[in-house]
Short mmCIF file of N, CA and C in Angstrom, two decimals:
data_model
loop_
_atom_site.label_atom_id
_atom_site.label_comp_id
_atom_site.label_asym_id
_atom_site.label_seq_id
_atom_site.Cartn_x
_atom_site.Cartn_y
_atom_site.Cartn_z
N MET A 1 55.06 -12.84 -5.01
CA MET A 1 55.17 -13.72 -6.16
C MET A 1 55.72 -15.06 -5.68
N GLN A 2 55.18 -16.12 -6.28
CA GLN A 2 55.64 -17.47 -5.99
C GLN A 2 56.05 -18.12 -7.30
N ILE A 3 57.19 -18.81 -7.29
CA ILE A 3 57.67 -19.53 -8.47
C ILE A 3 57.81 -20.99 -8.10
N THR A 4 57.13 -21.84 -8.87
CA THR A 4 57.15 -23.28 -8.60
C THR A 4 57.43 -24.05 -9.89
N VAL A 5 57.82 -25.30 -9.71
CA VAL A 5 58.00 -26.21 -10.85
C VAL A 5 56.62 -26.58 -11.36
N VAL A 6 56.44 -26.54 -12.66
CA VAL A 6 55.15 -26.85 -13.30
C VAL A 6 54.80 -28.32 -13.07
N THR A 7 53.53 -28.52 -12.69
CA THR A 7 52.96 -29.86 -12.56
C THR A 7 51.78 -29.96 -13.52
N GLU A 8 51.20 -31.14 -13.58
CA GLU A 8 50.03 -31.36 -14.44
C GLU A 8 48.93 -30.35 -14.13
N GLU A 9 48.76 -30.00 -12.88
CA GLU A 9 47.70 -29.07 -12.47
C GLU A 9 47.95 -27.64 -12.98
N ASP A 10 49.17 -27.33 -13.37
CA ASP A 10 49.51 -25.99 -13.87
C ASP A 10 49.34 -25.82 -15.37
N LEU A 11 49.13 -26.90 -16.10
CA LEU A 11 49.15 -26.83 -17.56
C LEU A 11 48.10 -25.89 -18.14
N PHE A 12 46.93 -25.82 -17.53
CA PHE A 12 45.89 -24.92 -18.03
C PHE A 12 46.36 -23.46 -17.96
N ASP A 13 47.01 -23.08 -16.86
CA ASP A 13 47.50 -21.70 -16.70
C ASP A 13 48.76 -21.44 -17.51
N LEU A 14 49.56 -22.47 -17.72
CA LEU A 14 50.80 -22.33 -18.49
C LEU A 14 50.52 -22.14 -19.98
N ALA A 15 49.50 -22.81 -20.49
CA ALA A 15 49.24 -22.86 -21.94
C ALA A 15 49.18 -21.49 -22.62
N PRO A 16 48.45 -20.49 -22.09
CA PRO A 16 48.42 -19.21 -22.79
C PRO A 16 49.76 -18.49 -22.79
N LEU A 17 50.57 -18.72 -21.78
CA LEU A 17 51.90 -18.10 -21.74
C LEU A 17 52.80 -18.71 -22.81
N VAL A 18 52.76 -20.03 -22.92
CA VAL A 18 53.59 -20.71 -23.93
C VAL A 18 53.13 -20.31 -25.33
N ARG A 19 51.82 -20.23 -25.52
CA ARG A 19 51.31 -19.83 -26.83
C ARG A 19 51.76 -18.41 -27.17
N ALA A 20 51.70 -17.50 -26.22
CA ALA A 20 52.14 -16.12 -26.46
C ALA A 20 53.63 -16.06 -26.78
N TYR A 21 54.42 -16.89 -26.11
CA TYR A 21 55.86 -16.97 -26.39
C TYR A 21 56.09 -17.45 -27.82
N CYS A 22 55.38 -18.50 -28.22
CA CYS A 22 55.49 -19.01 -29.59
C CYS A 22 55.05 -17.96 -30.61
N ASP A 23 53.97 -17.25 -30.30
CA ASP A 23 53.50 -16.19 -31.20
C ASP A 23 54.55 -15.10 -31.37
N PHE A 24 55.22 -14.74 -30.27
CA PHE A 24 56.27 -13.72 -30.32
C PHE A 24 57.36 -14.13 -31.31
N TYR A 25 57.74 -15.41 -31.29
CA TYR A 25 58.78 -15.89 -32.19
C TYR A 25 58.24 -16.42 -33.51
N GLU A 26 56.95 -16.20 -33.75
CA GLU A 26 56.29 -16.53 -35.02
C GLU A 26 56.45 -18.00 -35.40
N VAL A 27 56.19 -18.87 -34.40
CA VAL A 27 56.16 -20.30 -34.64
C VAL A 27 54.80 -20.81 -34.15
N ALA A 28 54.38 -21.97 -34.65
CA ALA A 28 53.02 -22.41 -34.33
C ALA A 28 52.92 -23.91 -34.06
N PRO A 29 53.64 -24.43 -33.05
CA PRO A 29 53.39 -25.83 -32.71
C PRO A 29 51.96 -25.97 -32.20
N SER A 30 51.40 -27.15 -32.34
CA SER A 30 50.02 -27.35 -31.90
C SER A 30 49.94 -27.30 -30.37
N ASP A 31 48.75 -26.99 -29.87
CA ASP A 31 48.53 -27.01 -28.43
C ASP A 31 48.80 -28.41 -27.87
N GLU A 32 48.41 -29.42 -28.61
CA GLU A 32 48.65 -30.80 -28.18
C GLU A 32 50.14 -31.08 -28.04
N ASP A 33 50.94 -30.63 -29.02
CA ASP A 33 52.39 -30.83 -28.95
C ASP A 33 53.00 -30.06 -27.77
N LEU A 34 52.51 -28.85 -27.52
CA LEU A 34 53.03 -28.07 -26.40
C LEU A 34 52.72 -28.74 -25.06
N ARG A 35 51.50 -29.27 -24.91
CA ARG A 35 51.14 -29.99 -23.68
C ARG A 35 51.98 -31.25 -23.52
N ALA A 36 52.18 -31.97 -24.63
CA ALA A 36 53.00 -33.20 -24.58
C ALA A 36 54.43 -32.86 -24.18
N PHE A 37 54.92 -31.76 -24.68
CA PHE A 37 56.27 -31.34 -24.33
C PHE A 37 56.37 -31.04 -22.83
N SER A 38 55.41 -30.29 -22.30
CA SER A 38 55.41 -29.99 -20.86
C SER A 38 55.30 -31.27 -20.05
N ARG A 39 54.48 -32.20 -20.49
CA ARG A 39 54.32 -33.46 -19.76
C ARG A 39 55.61 -34.28 -19.77
N MET A 40 56.37 -34.21 -20.85
CA MET A 40 57.65 -34.91 -20.92
C MET A 40 58.59 -34.37 -19.84
N LEU A 41 58.61 -33.05 -19.66
CA LEU A 41 59.45 -32.46 -18.62
C LEU A 41 58.95 -32.84 -17.22
N ILE A 42 57.64 -32.82 -17.03
CA ILE A 42 57.06 -33.19 -15.74
C ILE A 42 57.44 -34.63 -15.39
N ALA A 43 57.45 -35.50 -16.38
CA ALA A 43 57.71 -36.92 -16.14
C ALA A 43 59.17 -37.22 -15.81
N ASP A 44 60.12 -36.37 -16.25
CA ASP A 44 61.53 -36.69 -16.06
C ASP A 44 62.37 -35.44 -15.77
N PRO A 45 62.09 -34.75 -14.68
CA PRO A 45 62.80 -33.50 -14.41
C PRO A 45 64.30 -33.68 -14.18
N ASP A 46 64.73 -34.81 -13.66
CA ASP A 46 66.15 -34.99 -13.38
C ASP A 46 66.99 -35.14 -14.64
N GLN A 47 66.41 -35.67 -15.69
CA GLN A 47 67.16 -35.85 -16.93
C GLN A 47 66.78 -34.85 -18.02
N ALA A 48 65.51 -34.50 -18.13
CA ALA A 48 65.06 -33.64 -19.22
C ALA A 48 65.13 -32.16 -18.87
N GLY A 49 64.57 -31.78 -17.73
CA GLY A 49 64.52 -30.38 -17.34
C GLY A 49 63.20 -30.07 -16.66
N VAL A 50 62.95 -28.79 -16.47
CA VAL A 50 61.75 -28.35 -15.76
C VAL A 50 61.23 -27.06 -16.37
N GLN A 51 59.96 -26.82 -16.15
CA GLN A 51 59.37 -25.52 -16.43
C GLN A 51 59.01 -24.89 -15.09
N LEU A 52 59.22 -23.60 -14.98
CA LEU A 52 58.91 -22.86 -13.77
C LEU A 52 57.81 -21.87 -14.08
N LEU A 53 56.87 -21.73 -13.17
CA LEU A 53 55.73 -20.84 -13.35
C LEU A 53 55.70 -19.81 -12.22
N ALA A 54 55.67 -18.53 -12.59
CA ALA A 54 55.55 -17.45 -11.61
C ALA A 54 54.08 -17.08 -11.49
N ARG A 55 53.63 -16.97 -10.23
CA ARG A 55 52.25 -16.60 -9.95
C ARG A 55 52.22 -15.43 -8.97
N ASP A 56 51.17 -14.61 -9.09
CA ASP A 56 50.97 -13.52 -8.13
C ASP A 56 50.29 -14.08 -6.89
N GLU A 57 50.07 -13.21 -5.90
CA GLU A 57 49.46 -13.64 -4.63
C GLU A 57 48.09 -14.27 -4.82
N ALA A 58 47.36 -13.85 -5.84
CA ALA A 58 46.03 -14.41 -6.09
C ALA A 58 46.07 -15.70 -6.91
N GLY A 59 47.27 -16.12 -7.30
CA GLY A 59 47.41 -17.35 -8.07
C GLY A 59 47.44 -17.16 -9.57
N GLY A 60 47.35 -15.91 -10.05
CA GLY A 60 47.39 -15.66 -11.49
C GLY A 60 48.77 -15.90 -12.07
N ALA A 61 48.82 -16.53 -13.23
CA ALA A 61 50.08 -16.82 -13.90
C ALA A 61 50.68 -15.54 -14.50
N LEU A 62 51.93 -15.26 -14.15
CA LEU A 62 52.61 -14.04 -14.61
C LEU A 62 53.61 -14.31 -15.72
N GLY A 63 54.29 -15.44 -15.65
CA GLY A 63 55.33 -15.76 -16.62
C GLY A 63 55.88 -17.14 -16.35
N TYR A 64 56.76 -17.59 -17.25
CA TYR A 64 57.35 -18.91 -17.09
C TYR A 64 58.75 -18.94 -17.68
N ALA A 65 59.47 -19.98 -17.30
CA ALA A 65 60.79 -20.25 -17.88
C ALA A 65 60.93 -21.76 -18.02
N THR A 66 61.72 -22.18 -19.00
CA THR A 66 61.99 -23.60 -19.21
C THR A 66 63.49 -23.82 -19.11
N LEU A 67 63.87 -24.80 -18.30
CA LEU A 67 65.28 -25.19 -18.15
C LEU A 67 65.47 -26.59 -18.72
N TYR A 68 66.54 -26.77 -19.49
CA TYR A 68 66.96 -28.08 -19.96
C TYR A 68 68.34 -28.36 -19.39
N TRP A 69 68.63 -29.62 -19.16
CA TRP A 69 69.95 -30.00 -18.70
C TRP A 69 70.79 -30.41 -19.89
N SER A 70 72.02 -29.97 -19.88
CA SER A 70 72.96 -30.34 -20.92
C SER A 70 74.32 -30.51 -20.26
N TYR A 71 75.34 -30.69 -21.05
CA TYR A 71 76.69 -30.89 -20.54
C TYR A 71 77.66 -30.09 -21.40
N SER A 72 78.75 -29.69 -20.77
CA SER A 72 79.78 -28.95 -21.49
C SER A 72 81.12 -29.63 -21.30
N SER A 73 81.73 -30.03 -22.40
CA SER A 73 83.07 -30.61 -22.30
C SER A 73 84.10 -29.52 -21.99
N LEU A 74 83.76 -28.25 -22.24
CA LEU A 74 84.69 -27.16 -21.93
C LEU A 74 84.83 -26.93 -20.43
N THR A 75 83.80 -27.32 -19.66
CA THR A 75 83.87 -27.21 -18.21
C THR A 75 83.79 -28.58 -17.53
N ALA A 76 83.62 -29.62 -18.32
CA ALA A 76 83.48 -30.98 -17.80
C ALA A 76 82.40 -31.03 -16.72
N SER A 77 81.25 -30.44 -17.05
CA SER A 77 80.19 -30.37 -16.06
C SER A 77 78.82 -30.30 -16.72
N ARG A 78 77.82 -30.51 -15.88
CA ARG A 78 76.44 -30.32 -16.29
C ARG A 78 76.16 -28.83 -16.32
N ILE A 79 75.39 -28.39 -17.31
CA ILE A 79 74.96 -26.99 -17.38
C ILE A 79 73.45 -26.96 -17.58
N ALA A 80 72.87 -25.81 -17.30
CA ALA A 80 71.44 -25.62 -17.51
C ALA A 80 71.26 -24.63 -18.65
N ILE A 81 70.32 -24.94 -19.52
CA ILE A 81 69.97 -24.06 -20.63
C ILE A 81 68.58 -23.49 -20.35
N MET A 82 68.48 -22.18 -20.23
CA MET A 82 67.17 -21.54 -20.09
C MET A 82 66.69 -21.26 -21.51
N ASP A 83 65.83 -22.13 -22.01
CA ASP A 83 65.41 -22.03 -23.40
C ASP A 83 64.26 -21.06 -23.57
N ASP A 84 63.41 -20.93 -22.58
CA ASP A 84 62.27 -20.02 -22.67
C ASP A 84 62.28 -19.11 -21.45
N LEU A 85 61.95 -17.87 -21.67
CA LEU A 85 61.66 -16.93 -20.58
C LEU A 85 60.60 -16.00 -21.13
N PHE A 86 59.42 -16.01 -20.51
CA PHE A 86 58.33 -15.18 -21.00
C PHE A 86 57.56 -14.63 -19.82
N VAL A 87 57.25 -13.33 -19.92
CA VAL A 87 56.43 -12.65 -18.92
C VAL A 87 55.27 -11.99 -19.66
N ARG A 88 54.07 -12.11 -19.10
CA ARG A 88 52.91 -11.45 -19.71
C ARG A 88 53.24 -9.98 -19.96
N PRO A 89 52.85 -9.44 -21.12
CA PRO A 89 53.17 -8.04 -21.42
C PRO A 89 52.71 -7.05 -20.35
N ASP A 90 51.55 -7.29 -19.74
CA ASP A 90 51.05 -6.36 -18.73
C ASP A 90 51.78 -6.49 -17.39
N GLU A 91 52.66 -7.47 -17.25
CA GLU A 91 53.42 -7.67 -16.02
C GLU A 91 54.90 -7.34 -16.18
N ARG A 92 55.30 -6.93 -17.37
CA ARG A 92 56.71 -6.62 -17.62
C ARG A 92 57.12 -5.35 -16.88
N GLY A 93 58.39 -5.31 -16.49
CA GLY A 93 58.91 -4.18 -15.76
C GLY A 93 58.62 -4.22 -14.27
N LYS A 94 58.11 -5.35 -13.78
CA LYS A 94 57.75 -5.47 -12.36
C LYS A 94 58.63 -6.48 -11.62
N GLY A 95 59.70 -6.93 -12.25
CA GLY A 95 60.63 -7.84 -11.58
C GLY A 95 60.35 -9.32 -11.79
N VAL A 96 59.35 -9.66 -12.60
CA VAL A 96 59.02 -11.06 -12.82
C VAL A 96 60.15 -11.77 -13.55
N ALA A 97 60.67 -11.16 -14.61
CA ALA A 97 61.77 -11.78 -15.36
C ALA A 97 62.99 -11.98 -14.48
N ASP A 98 63.34 -10.97 -13.70
CA ASP A 98 64.49 -11.08 -12.81
C ASP A 98 64.30 -12.23 -11.83
N ALA A 99 63.10 -12.34 -11.26
CA ALA A 99 62.81 -13.41 -10.30
C ALA A 99 62.88 -14.78 -10.96
N LEU A 100 62.36 -14.90 -12.17
CA LEU A 100 62.43 -16.18 -12.88
C LEU A 100 63.88 -16.55 -13.19
N ILE A 101 64.68 -15.59 -13.64
CA ILE A 101 66.09 -15.88 -13.93
C ILE A 101 66.80 -16.33 -12.65
N GLU A 102 66.58 -15.63 -11.56
CA GLU A 102 67.24 -16.01 -10.30
C GLU A 102 66.79 -17.39 -9.84
N GLU A 103 65.51 -17.70 -10.01
CA GLU A 103 65.03 -19.04 -9.64
C GLU A 103 65.64 -20.10 -10.54
N CYS A 104 65.79 -19.79 -11.83
CA CYS A 104 66.47 -20.72 -12.75
C CYS A 104 67.90 -20.97 -12.28
N ARG A 105 68.61 -19.89 -11.91
CA ARG A 105 69.99 -20.03 -11.46
C ARG A 105 70.05 -20.90 -10.20
N ALA A 106 69.18 -20.63 -9.25
CA ALA A 106 69.17 -21.39 -8.00
C ALA A 106 68.86 -22.86 -8.23
N ARG A 107 67.83 -23.13 -9.02
CA ARG A 107 67.46 -24.52 -9.28
C ARG A 107 68.52 -25.24 -10.09
N ALA A 108 69.16 -24.55 -11.03
CA ALA A 108 70.25 -25.15 -11.80
C ALA A 108 71.36 -25.60 -10.86
N GLY A 109 71.71 -24.75 -9.91
CA GLY A 109 72.74 -25.11 -8.95
C GLY A 109 72.34 -26.30 -8.10
N ARG A 110 71.08 -26.33 -7.67
CA ARG A 110 70.60 -27.47 -6.86
C ARG A 110 70.60 -28.77 -7.66
N TRP A 111 70.44 -28.69 -8.98
CA TRP A 111 70.47 -29.88 -9.83
C TRP A 111 71.90 -30.20 -10.29
N GLY A 112 72.89 -29.50 -9.76
CA GLY A 112 74.29 -29.82 -10.05
C GLY A 112 74.87 -29.14 -11.27
N ALA A 113 74.17 -28.18 -11.85
CA ALA A 113 74.72 -27.45 -13.00
C ALA A 113 75.71 -26.39 -12.53
N THR A 114 76.77 -26.21 -13.29
CA THR A 114 77.78 -25.21 -12.95
C THR A 114 77.54 -23.87 -13.63
N ALA A 115 76.62 -23.84 -14.58
CA ALA A 115 76.33 -22.59 -15.29
C ALA A 115 74.90 -22.61 -15.79
N LEU A 116 74.35 -21.42 -15.96
CA LEU A 116 73.04 -21.22 -16.59
C LEU A 116 73.29 -20.41 -17.84
N ALA A 117 72.89 -20.93 -18.99
CA ALA A 117 73.12 -20.26 -20.27
C ALA A 117 71.81 -20.11 -21.01
N TRP A 118 71.74 -19.14 -21.93
CA TRP A 118 70.55 -18.97 -22.76
C TRP A 118 70.90 -18.10 -23.95
N GLN A 119 69.95 -17.96 -24.84
CA GLN A 119 70.10 -17.10 -26.01
C GLN A 119 68.80 -16.36 -26.25
N THR A 120 68.88 -15.30 -27.02
CA THR A 120 67.69 -14.57 -27.42
C THR A 120 67.91 -14.06 -28.84
N ALA A 121 66.84 -13.63 -29.44
CA ALA A 121 66.93 -13.08 -30.79
C ALA A 121 67.75 -11.79 -30.78
N LYS A 122 68.51 -11.56 -31.85
CA LYS A 122 69.30 -10.34 -31.97
C LYS A 122 68.44 -9.09 -31.84
N THR A 123 67.18 -9.20 -32.26
CA THR A 123 66.29 -8.05 -32.27
C THR A 123 65.53 -7.85 -30.96
N ASN A 124 65.70 -8.74 -30.00
CA ASN A 124 64.94 -8.66 -28.75
C ASN A 124 65.70 -7.79 -27.74
N GLY A 125 65.71 -6.50 -28.01
CA GLY A 125 66.44 -5.54 -27.18
C GLY A 125 65.94 -5.48 -25.75
N ARG A 126 64.64 -5.58 -25.55
CA ARG A 126 64.10 -5.52 -24.18
C ARG A 126 64.66 -6.66 -23.34
N ALA A 127 64.66 -7.87 -23.89
CA ALA A 127 65.20 -9.02 -23.15
C ALA A 127 66.69 -8.83 -22.89
N GLN A 128 67.42 -8.33 -23.86
CA GLN A 128 68.86 -8.12 -23.67
C GLN A 128 69.13 -7.14 -22.53
N ARG A 129 68.31 -6.11 -22.40
CA ARG A 129 68.48 -5.17 -21.29
C ARG A 129 68.24 -5.84 -19.95
N VAL A 130 67.25 -6.73 -19.88
CA VAL A 130 67.01 -7.48 -18.64
C VAL A 130 68.23 -8.33 -18.32
N TYR A 131 68.75 -9.06 -19.30
CA TYR A 131 69.87 -9.97 -19.07
C TYR A 131 71.10 -9.21 -18.61
N GLU A 132 71.35 -8.07 -19.22
CA GLU A 132 72.50 -7.26 -18.80
C GLU A 132 72.28 -6.70 -17.39
N ARG A 133 71.06 -6.33 -17.06
CA ARG A 133 70.76 -5.79 -15.73
C ARG A 133 71.00 -6.82 -14.63
N VAL A 134 70.71 -8.12 -14.91
CA VAL A 134 70.91 -9.12 -13.88
C VAL A 134 72.34 -9.64 -13.83
N GLY A 135 73.21 -9.08 -14.67
CA GLY A 135 74.63 -9.42 -14.61
C GLY A 135 75.07 -10.53 -15.54
N ALA A 136 74.23 -10.94 -16.48
CA ALA A 136 74.62 -11.98 -17.42
C ALA A 136 75.68 -11.44 -18.39
N ARG A 137 76.57 -12.33 -18.82
CA ARG A 137 77.61 -11.96 -19.79
C ARG A 137 77.18 -12.37 -21.19
N ARG A 138 77.32 -11.46 -22.14
CA ARG A 138 77.05 -11.77 -23.55
C ARG A 138 78.22 -12.59 -24.09
N THR A 139 77.89 -13.67 -24.82
CA THR A 139 78.94 -14.48 -25.43
C THR A 139 79.03 -14.15 -26.92
N GLU A 140 80.03 -14.65 -27.54
CA GLU A 140 80.27 -14.36 -28.96
C GLU A 140 80.15 -15.59 -29.84
N TRP A 141 79.37 -16.58 -29.42
CA TRP A 141 79.18 -17.77 -30.21
C TRP A 141 78.21 -17.48 -31.35
N VAL A 142 78.36 -18.18 -32.44
CA VAL A 142 77.44 -18.08 -33.58
C VAL A 142 76.64 -19.38 -33.64
N ASP A 143 75.32 -19.26 -33.64
CA ASP A 143 74.46 -20.45 -33.64
C ASP A 143 74.22 -20.96 -35.05
N TYR A 144 74.17 -22.28 -35.16
CA TYR A 144 73.80 -22.97 -36.39
C TYR A 144 72.77 -24.02 -36.04
N SER A 145 71.97 -24.44 -37.03
CA SER A 145 71.06 -25.56 -36.82
C SER A 145 70.80 -26.26 -38.15
N LEU A 146 70.41 -27.50 -38.05
CA LEU A 146 70.00 -28.31 -39.20
C LEU A 146 68.65 -28.91 -38.89
N ASP A 147 67.76 -28.92 -39.86
CA ASP A 147 66.50 -29.65 -39.69
C ASP A 147 66.80 -31.13 -39.79
N THR A 148 66.05 -31.93 -39.04
CA THR A 148 66.25 -33.38 -39.11
C THR A 148 65.04 -34.06 -39.68
#
């Protein structure tokens, strides 16, 4: 398996993975908006973040993750937020998620982040088991949001 930062040449292979991730969470941004979002990350990885794409030996796309850069006043440091982690259903249980998480951690450190954080739906038990298996700590924060 190879994991690389997404480039313009990867967008065709990334698109069905991102769409499947959106479908899982029952949201429907347009394909155009999803491509524009990926291009924004490609254009400014040092400030915005990156998407990572896992491929098998034959070049087939297995899964992806998205990292955003943020900051924490509690640690007075840059942190990385893993906002997306998705593996094709037929590739689950084969170590792809673990490899993507580890690559996110490594790249976050190389970009100067002191922590890698993420969230998942309360009902996503499979993902929670992966996160616990790789040694992640569950936090007790309560999320809020406002539409703008």
